PDB file of C-alpha atoms in Angstrom:
ATOM      1  CA  MET A   1     140.742 118.371 114.627  1.00  0.00           C
ATOM      2  CA  GLY A   2     138.168 115.931 113.337  1.00  0.00           C
ATOM      3  CA  ASP A   3     134.584 115.837 114.483  1.00  0.00           C
ATOM      4  CA  PRO A   4     134.394 113.368 117.420  1.00  0.00           C
ATOM      5  CA  ALA A   5     130.796 112.616 116.486  1.00  0.00           C
ATOM      6  CA  LEU A   6     132.071 110.851 113.348  1.00  0.00           C
ATOM      7  CA  GLY A   7     133.444 108.087 115.552  1.00  0.00           C
ATOM      8  CA  ILE A   8     130.104 107.326 117.202  1.00  0.00           C
ATOM      9  CA  VAL A   9     128.528 104.015 116.221  1.00  0.00           C
ATOM     10  CA  MET A  10     124.761 103.757 116.479  1.00  0.00           C
ATOM     11  CA  PRO A  11     121.837 101.835 114.979  1.00  0.00           C
ATOM     12  CA  PHE A  12     120.453 103.158 111.698  1.00  0.00           C
ATOM     13  CA  ALA A  13     117.278 104.703 113.154  1.00  0.00           C
ATOM     14  CA  ASP A  14     119.241 106.599 115.779  1.00  0.00           C
ATOM     15  CA  LEU A  15     120.778 108.736 113.035  1.00  0.00           C
ATOM     16  CA  LEU A  16     117.332 110.182 112.335  1.00  0.00           C
ATOM     17  CA  VAL A  17     116.409 110.421 116.012  1.00  0.00           C
ATOM     18  CA  ARG A  18     119.589 112.373 116.762  1.00  0.00           C
ATOM     19  CA  ALA A  19     119.116 114.705 113.803  1.00  0.00           C
ATOM     20  CA  ALA A  20     115.502 115.374 114.801  1.00  0.00           C
ATOM     21  CA  ALA A  21     116.686 116.293 118.298  1.00  0.00           C
ATOM     22  CA  GLU A  22     119.575 118.513 117.176  1.00  0.00           C
ATOM     23  CA  VAL A  23     118.203 120.205 114.040  1.00  0.00           C
ATOM     24  CA  PRO A  24     114.463 119.422 114.012  1.00  0.00           C
ATOM     25  CA  ASP A  25     113.447 122.169 111.584  1.00  0.00           C
ATOM     26  CA  LYS A  26     116.180 121.708 109.002  1.00  0.00           C
ATOM     27  CA  ASP A  27     115.248 120.045 105.734  1.00  0.00           C
ATOM     28  CA  ALA A  28     115.937 116.315 105.777  1.00  0.00           C
ATOM     29  CA  VAL A  29     114.677 115.406 102.299  1.00  0.00           C
ATOM     30  CA  ILE A  30     113.898 117.652  99.354  1.00  0.00           C
ATOM     31  CA  PHE A  31     111.909 116.568  96.300  1.00  0.00           C
ATOM     32  CA  PRO A  32     110.731 118.908  93.536  1.00  0.00           C
ATOM     33  CA  GLU A  33     107.148 118.823  94.809  1.00  0.00           C
ATOM     34  CA  ARG A  34     107.715 118.409  98.531  1.00  0.00           C
ATOM     35  CA  LYS A  35     110.237 118.676 101.329  1.00  0.00           C
ATOM     36  CA  VAL A  36     110.209 117.481 104.946  1.00  0.00           C
ATOM     37  CA  THR A  37     112.197 118.397 108.021  1.00  0.00           C
ATOM     38  CA  TYR A  38     113.957 115.934 110.301  1.00  0.00           C
ATOM     39  CA  ARG A  39     111.164 116.316 112.854  1.00  0.00           C
ATOM     40  CA  GLU A  40     108.495 115.612 110.228  1.00  0.00           C
ATOM     41  CA  LEU A  41     110.373 112.616 108.831  1.00  0.00           C
ATOM     42  CA  LEU A  42     110.800 111.092 112.283  1.00  0.00           C
ATOM     43  CA  ASP A  43     107.139 111.656 113.187  1.00  0.00           C
ATOM     44  CA  ALA A  44     106.009 110.008 109.937  1.00  0.00           C
ATOM     45  CA  ALA A  45     108.426 107.104 110.480  1.00  0.00           C
ATOM     46  CA  VAL A  46     107.051 106.552 113.990  1.00  0.00           C
ATOM     47  CA  GLN A  47     103.505 106.435 112.606  1.00  0.00           C
ATOM     48  CA  ARG A  48     104.583 103.947 109.952  1.00  0.00           C
ATOM     49  CA  ALA A  49     106.318 101.903 112.658  1.00  0.00           C
ATOM     50  CA  VAL A  50     103.092 101.790 114.658  1.00  0.00           C
ATOM     51  CA  GLY A  51     101.358 100.578 111.502  1.00  0.00           C
ATOM     52  CA  LEU A  52     103.946  97.837 111.037  1.00  0.00           C
ATOM     53  CA  ARG A  53     103.391  96.687 114.597  1.00  0.00           C
ATOM     54  CA  ARG A  54      99.609  96.660 114.131  1.00  0.00           C
ATOM     55  CA  LEU A  55     100.179  94.438 111.102  1.00  0.00           C
ATOM     56  CA  GLY A  56     102.107  92.048 113.305  1.00  0.00           C
ATOM     57  CA  VAL A  57     105.698  92.812 112.268  1.00  0.00           C
ATOM     58  CA  GLU A  58     108.118  91.713 114.968  1.00  0.00           C
ATOM     59  CA  PRO A  59     111.717  92.782 115.608  1.00  0.00           C
ATOM     60  CA  GLY A  60     114.014  90.759 113.370  1.00  0.00           C
ATOM     61  CA  GLU A  61     111.387  90.060 110.705  1.00  0.00           C
ATOM     62  CA  HIS A  62     112.055  91.048 107.100  1.00  0.00           C
ATOM     63  CA  VAL A  63     110.060  93.833 105.411  1.00  0.00           C
ATOM     64  CA  GLY A  64     110.385  94.315 101.662  1.00  0.00           C
ATOM     65  CA  ILE A  65     110.206  97.788 100.121  1.00  0.00           C
ATOM     66  CA  LEU A  66     109.448  98.125  96.415  1.00  0.00           C
ATOM     67  CA  MET A  67     108.587 101.602  95.189  1.00  0.00           C
ATOM     68  CA  ALA A  68     109.911 104.552  93.258  1.00  0.00           C
ATOM     69  CA  ASN A  69     112.076 107.237  94.847  1.00  0.00           C
ATOM     70  CA  CYS A  70     109.775 109.144  97.180  1.00  0.00           C
ATOM     71  CA  ILE A  71     109.573 110.426 100.731  1.00  0.00           C
ATOM     72  CA  GLU A  72     107.311 107.519 101.699  1.00  0.00           C
ATOM     73  CA  TYR A  73     110.143 105.146 100.841  1.00  0.00           C
ATOM     74  CA  LEU A  74     112.305 106.748 103.522  1.00  0.00           C
ATOM     75  CA  GLU A  75     109.437 106.778 106.020  1.00  0.00           C
ATOM     76  CA  VAL A  76     108.980 103.017 105.667  1.00  0.00           C
ATOM     77  CA  LEU A  77     112.735 102.396 105.663  1.00  0.00           C
ATOM     78  CA  PHE A  78     113.195 104.238 108.960  1.00  0.00           C
ATOM     79  CA  ALA A  79     110.016 102.657 110.372  1.00  0.00           C
ATOM     80  CA  THR A  80     111.502  99.187 109.966  1.00  0.00           C
ATOM     81  CA  GLN A  81     114.643 100.347 111.758  1.00  0.00           C
ATOM     82  CA  LEU A  82     112.720 101.889 114.649  1.00  0.00           C
ATOM     83  CA  ILE A  83     111.202  98.522 115.573  1.00  0.00           C
ATOM     84  CA  GLY A  84     114.305  96.448 114.878  1.00  0.00           C
ATOM     85  CA  ALA A  85     113.000  94.813 111.720  1.00  0.00           C
ATOM     86  CA  LEU A  86     115.216  94.254 108.689  1.00  0.00           C
ATOM     87  CA  ALA A  87     114.481  96.216 105.509  1.00  0.00           C
ATOM     88  CA  VAL A  88     114.886  94.408 102.196  1.00  0.00           C
ATOM     89  CA  THR A  89     115.209  97.099  99.532  1.00  0.00           C
ATOM     90  CA  LEU A  90     113.993  95.582  96.260  1.00  0.00           C
ATOM     91  CA  ASN A  91     115.349  96.655  92.890  1.00  0.00           C
ATOM     92  CA  ALA A  92     112.690  98.644  91.055  1.00  0.00           C
ATOM     93  CA  ARG A  93     113.790  97.027  87.788  1.00  0.00           C
ATOM     94  CA  TYR A  94     113.189  93.427  88.874  1.00  0.00           C
ATOM     95  CA  GLN A  95     111.018  91.411  86.546  1.00  0.00           C
ATOM     96  CA  PRO A  96     108.268  89.172  88.025  1.00  0.00           C
ATOM     97  CA  ARG A  97     110.418  86.015  88.104  1.00  0.00           C
ATOM     98  CA  GLU A  98     113.159  87.877  90.003  1.00  0.00           C
ATOM     99  CA  LEU A  99     110.617  89.328  92.426  1.00  0.00           C
ATOM    100  CA  THR A 100     109.146  85.891  93.076  1.00  0.00           C
ATOM    101  CA  TYR A 101     112.602  84.558  93.845  1.00  0.00           C
ATOM    102  CA  VAL A 102     113.663  87.394  96.165  1.00  0.00           C
ATOM    103  CA  ILE A 103     110.350  87.517  98.063  1.00  0.00           C
ATOM    104  CA  GLU A 104     110.831  83.866  99.017  1.00  0.00           C
ATOM    105  CA  ASN A 105     114.615  83.910  99.381  1.00  0.00           C
ATOM    106  CA  ALA A 106     114.577  86.962 101.653  1.00  0.00           C
ATOM    107  CA  ASP A 107     111.898  85.454 103.935  1.00  0.00           C
ATOM    108  CA  LEU A 108     109.692  88.537 103.621  1.00  0.00           C
ATOM    109  CA  ALA A 109     106.936  88.789 106.199  1.00  0.00           C
ATOM    110  CA  LEU A 110     105.534  91.989 104.683  1.00  0.00           C
ATOM    111  CA  LEU A 111     105.961  93.760 101.347  1.00  0.00           C
ATOM    112  CA  VAL A 112     105.301  97.501 101.010  1.00  0.00           C
ATOM    113  CA  THR A 113     104.779  99.110  97.619  1.00  0.00           C
ATOM    114  CA  SER A 114     103.170 102.200  96.111  1.00  0.00           C
ATOM    115  CA  ASP A 115     100.747 103.098  93.330  1.00  0.00           C
ATOM    116  CA  LEU A 116     103.292 105.656  92.085  1.00  0.00           C
ATOM    117  CA  VAL A 117     104.284 104.654  88.547  1.00  0.00           C
ATOM    118  CA  ALA A 118     107.873 105.557  87.693  1.00  0.00           C
ATOM    119  CA  ASP A 119     109.706 105.017  84.406  1.00  0.00           C
ATOM    120  CA  HIS A 120     106.652 103.146  83.128  1.00  0.00           C
ATOM    121  CA  VAL A 121     106.901 100.562  85.923  1.00  0.00           C
ATOM    122  CA  ASP A 122     103.622  99.715  87.656  1.00  0.00           C
ATOM    123  CA  TYR A 123     104.621  97.955  90.885  1.00  0.00           C
ATOM    124  CA  VAL A 124     101.147  96.595  91.598  1.00  0.00           C
ATOM    125  CA  GLN A 125     101.068  94.889  88.210  1.00  0.00           C
ATOM    126  CA  ARG A 126     104.596  93.579  88.681  1.00  0.00           C
ATOM    127  CA  ILE A 127     103.872  92.106  92.126  1.00  0.00           C
ATOM    128  CA  SER A 128     100.611  90.625  90.853  1.00  0.00           C
ATOM    129  CA  ALA A 129     102.552  88.939  88.048  1.00  0.00           C
ATOM    130  CA  ALA A 130     105.105  87.635  90.558  1.00  0.00           C
ATOM    131  CA  LEU A 131     102.354  86.343  92.868  1.00  0.00           C
ATOM    132  CA  PRO A 132      99.554  85.425  90.420  1.00  0.00           C
ATOM    133  CA  GLN A 133      96.985  84.377  93.015  1.00  0.00           C
ATOM    134  CA  ILE A 134      97.290  87.481  95.174  1.00  0.00           C
ATOM    135  CA  SER A 135      94.105  89.010  93.743  1.00  0.00           C
ATOM    136  CA  SER A 136      92.033  86.186  95.207  1.00  0.00           C
ATOM    137  CA  SER A 137      93.833  86.118  98.564  1.00  0.00           C
ATOM    138  CA  ASP A 138      93.042  87.595 101.963  1.00  0.00           C
ATOM    139  CA  PRO A 139      95.202  90.783 102.181  1.00  0.00           C
ATOM    140  CA  PHE A 140      96.019  89.964 105.799  1.00  0.00           C
ATOM    141  CA  ALA A 141      96.712  86.260 105.410  1.00  0.00           C
ATOM    142  CA  LEU A 142      98.373  85.549 102.108  1.00  0.00           C
ATOM    143  CA  ASP A 143      98.856  81.852 101.506  1.00  0.00           C
ATOM    144  CA  ARG A 144     101.489  81.522  98.830  1.00  0.00           C
ATOM    145  CA  GLU A 145     103.427  78.329  98.258  1.00  0.00           C
ATOM    146  CA  GLU A 146     106.281  80.255  96.612  1.00  0.00           C
ATOM    147  CA  ALA A 147     106.471  82.725  99.527  1.00  0.00           C
ATOM    148  CA  PRO A 148     105.313  80.894 102.660  1.00  0.00           C
ATOM    149  CA  LYS A 149     106.387  83.600 105.136  1.00  0.00           C
ATOM    150  CA  LEU A 150     104.725  86.518 103.311  1.00  0.00           C
ATOM    151  CA  ARG A 151     101.621  87.561 105.247  1.00  0.00           C
ATOM    152  CA  SER A 152     100.624  90.824 103.553  1.00  0.00           C
ATOM    153  CA  CYS A 153     101.373  93.263 100.741  1.00  0.00           C
ATOM    154  CA  VAL A 154     100.606  96.891 101.586  1.00  0.00           C
ATOM    155  CA  LEU A 155      99.791  99.434  98.886  1.00  0.00           C
ATOM    156  CA  LEU A 156     100.617 103.066  99.667  1.00  0.00           C
ATOM    157  CA  GLY A 157      98.887 105.861  97.758  1.00  0.00           C
ATOM    158  CA  SER A 158      95.309 106.616  96.809  1.00  0.00           C
ATOM    159  CA  SER A 159      94.600 103.394  94.896  1.00  0.00           C
ATOM    160  CA  THR A 160      93.357  99.999  95.982  1.00  0.00           C
ATOM    161  CA  ALA A 161      94.051  96.607  94.438  1.00  0.00           C
ATOM    162  CA  PRO A 162      92.687  93.100  95.116  1.00  0.00           C
ATOM    163  CA  GLY A 163      94.844  91.225  97.608  1.00  0.00           C
ATOM    164  CA  PHE A 164      96.681  94.350  98.795  1.00  0.00           C
ATOM    165  CA  ALA A 165      96.145  95.885 102.243  1.00  0.00           C
ATOM    166  CA  ALA A 166      95.348  99.606 102.310  1.00  0.00           C
ATOM    167  CA  GLY A 167      98.295 101.946 102.759  1.00  0.00           C
ATOM    168  CA  SER A 168      96.379 103.913 105.386  1.00  0.00           C
ATOM    169  CA  LEU A 169      97.140 101.035 107.769  1.00  0.00           C
ATOM    170  CA  LEU A 170     100.769 102.179 107.730  1.00  0.00           C
ATOM    171  CA  ALA A 171      99.885 105.748 108.704  1.00  0.00           C
ATOM    172  CA  PRO A 172      97.567 105.365 111.681  1.00  0.00           C
ATOM    173  CA  THR A 173      96.837 107.903 114.383  1.00  0.00           C
ATOM    174  CA  ALA A 174      99.219 106.548 116.986  1.00  0.00           C
ATOM    175  CA  ALA A 175      98.240 106.403 120.632  1.00  0.00           C
ATOM    176  CA  GLU A 176     100.793 107.565 123.177  1.00  0.00           C
ATOM    177  CA  ALA A 177     101.257 104.011 124.453  1.00  0.00           C
ATOM    178  CA  GLU A 178     102.044 102.852 120.901  1.00  0.00           C
ATOM    179  CA  ARG A 179     104.623 105.607 120.464  1.00  0.00           C
ATOM    180  CA  GLU A 180     106.205 104.583 123.746  1.00  0.00           C
ATOM    181  CA  GLU A 181     106.378 100.988 122.517  1.00  0.00           C
ATOM    182  CA  ILE A 182     108.223 102.132 119.383  1.00  0.00           C
ATOM    183  CA  GLU A 183     110.703 104.034 121.534  1.00  0.00           C
ATOM    184  CA  THR A 184     111.223 100.964 123.721  1.00  0.00           C
ATOM    185  CA  LEU A 185     111.845  98.781 120.666  1.00  0.00           C
ATOM    186  CA  ARG A 186     114.263 101.330 119.209  1.00  0.00           C
ATOM    187  CA  ARG A 187     116.338 101.351 122.372  1.00  0.00           C
ATOM    188  CA  ARG A 188     116.631  97.554 122.229  1.00  0.00           C
ATOM    189  CA  VAL A 189     118.183  97.501 118.743  1.00  0.00           C
ATOM    190  CA  SER A 190     121.810  96.394 118.863  1.00  0.00           C
ATOM    191  CA  VAL A 191     124.459  98.189 116.830  1.00  0.00           C
ATOM    192  CA  ARG A 192     125.420  94.740 115.527  1.00  0.00           C
ATOM    193  CA  ALA A 193     121.912  93.893 114.318  1.00  0.00           C
ATOM    194  CA  PRO A 194     121.512  93.735 110.513  1.00  0.00           C
ATOM    195  CA  ALA A 195     119.613  96.770 109.224  1.00  0.00           C
ATOM    196  CA  ILE A 196     119.218  96.415 105.457  1.00  0.00           C
ATOM    197  CA  MET A 197     119.462  93.487 103.033  1.00  0.00           C
ATOM    198  CA  MET A 198     120.251  94.273  99.392  1.00  0.00           C
ATOM    199  CA  TYR A 199     120.423  91.851  96.480  1.00  0.00           C
ATOM    200  CA  THR A 200     122.440  91.987  93.281  1.00  0.00           C
ATOM    201  CA  SER A 201     120.823  93.043  90.021  1.00  0.00           C
ATOM    202  CA  GLY A 202     120.322  89.511  88.742  1.00  0.00           C
ATOM    203  CA  THR A 203     121.410  90.409  85.200  1.00  0.00           C
ATOM    204  CA  THR A 204     122.649  86.958  84.200  1.00  0.00           C
ATOM    205  CA  ALA A 205     120.989  84.818  86.889  1.00  0.00           C
ATOM    206  CA  TYR A 206     118.717  85.153  89.881  1.00  0.00           C
ATOM    207  CA  PRO A 207     119.695  87.978  92.266  1.00  0.00           C
TER     208      PRO A 207
END
């Protein structure tokens, strides 16, 4: 007989919540230099979700993610899902003109990146080229004509860059009331709500 659990439909974040409840100490993600359990991944995602809320992200808003393959990518991805936001996973190979287009077209409210350089791609430089005036902007109130809904770009890692909000804001020490708010928001997410928006590669035209 088949596994009846395979027929269960649930929001994206609930997959992690269920795994953390059933097999909390099993490895969820394994990288050469680091591995995390389901419990650890969920706890980190909740902290990131609290950070998103402190930065003003509301359920239904669009959060862009542009970074190399890393555990932090998954933490932010699940964080968006926990609060009912929509994750826009950006192609790491996009050139500045493609990034400019997608940031505006996807109605991003927040863009999260990392100082991790992969395959010779520096994401801070690429975003700065896509949004040339970011270095002279308020990190918490970007005012960009080509991306009117974008409020902030957050830089994860140990580096800082002009116009980017510190990544530590997405890993705060969460108060119990804030964790309870994340749980309340998670329970309100509909199984029919969009979870992730992905664009084409844009090889011959804009994505």
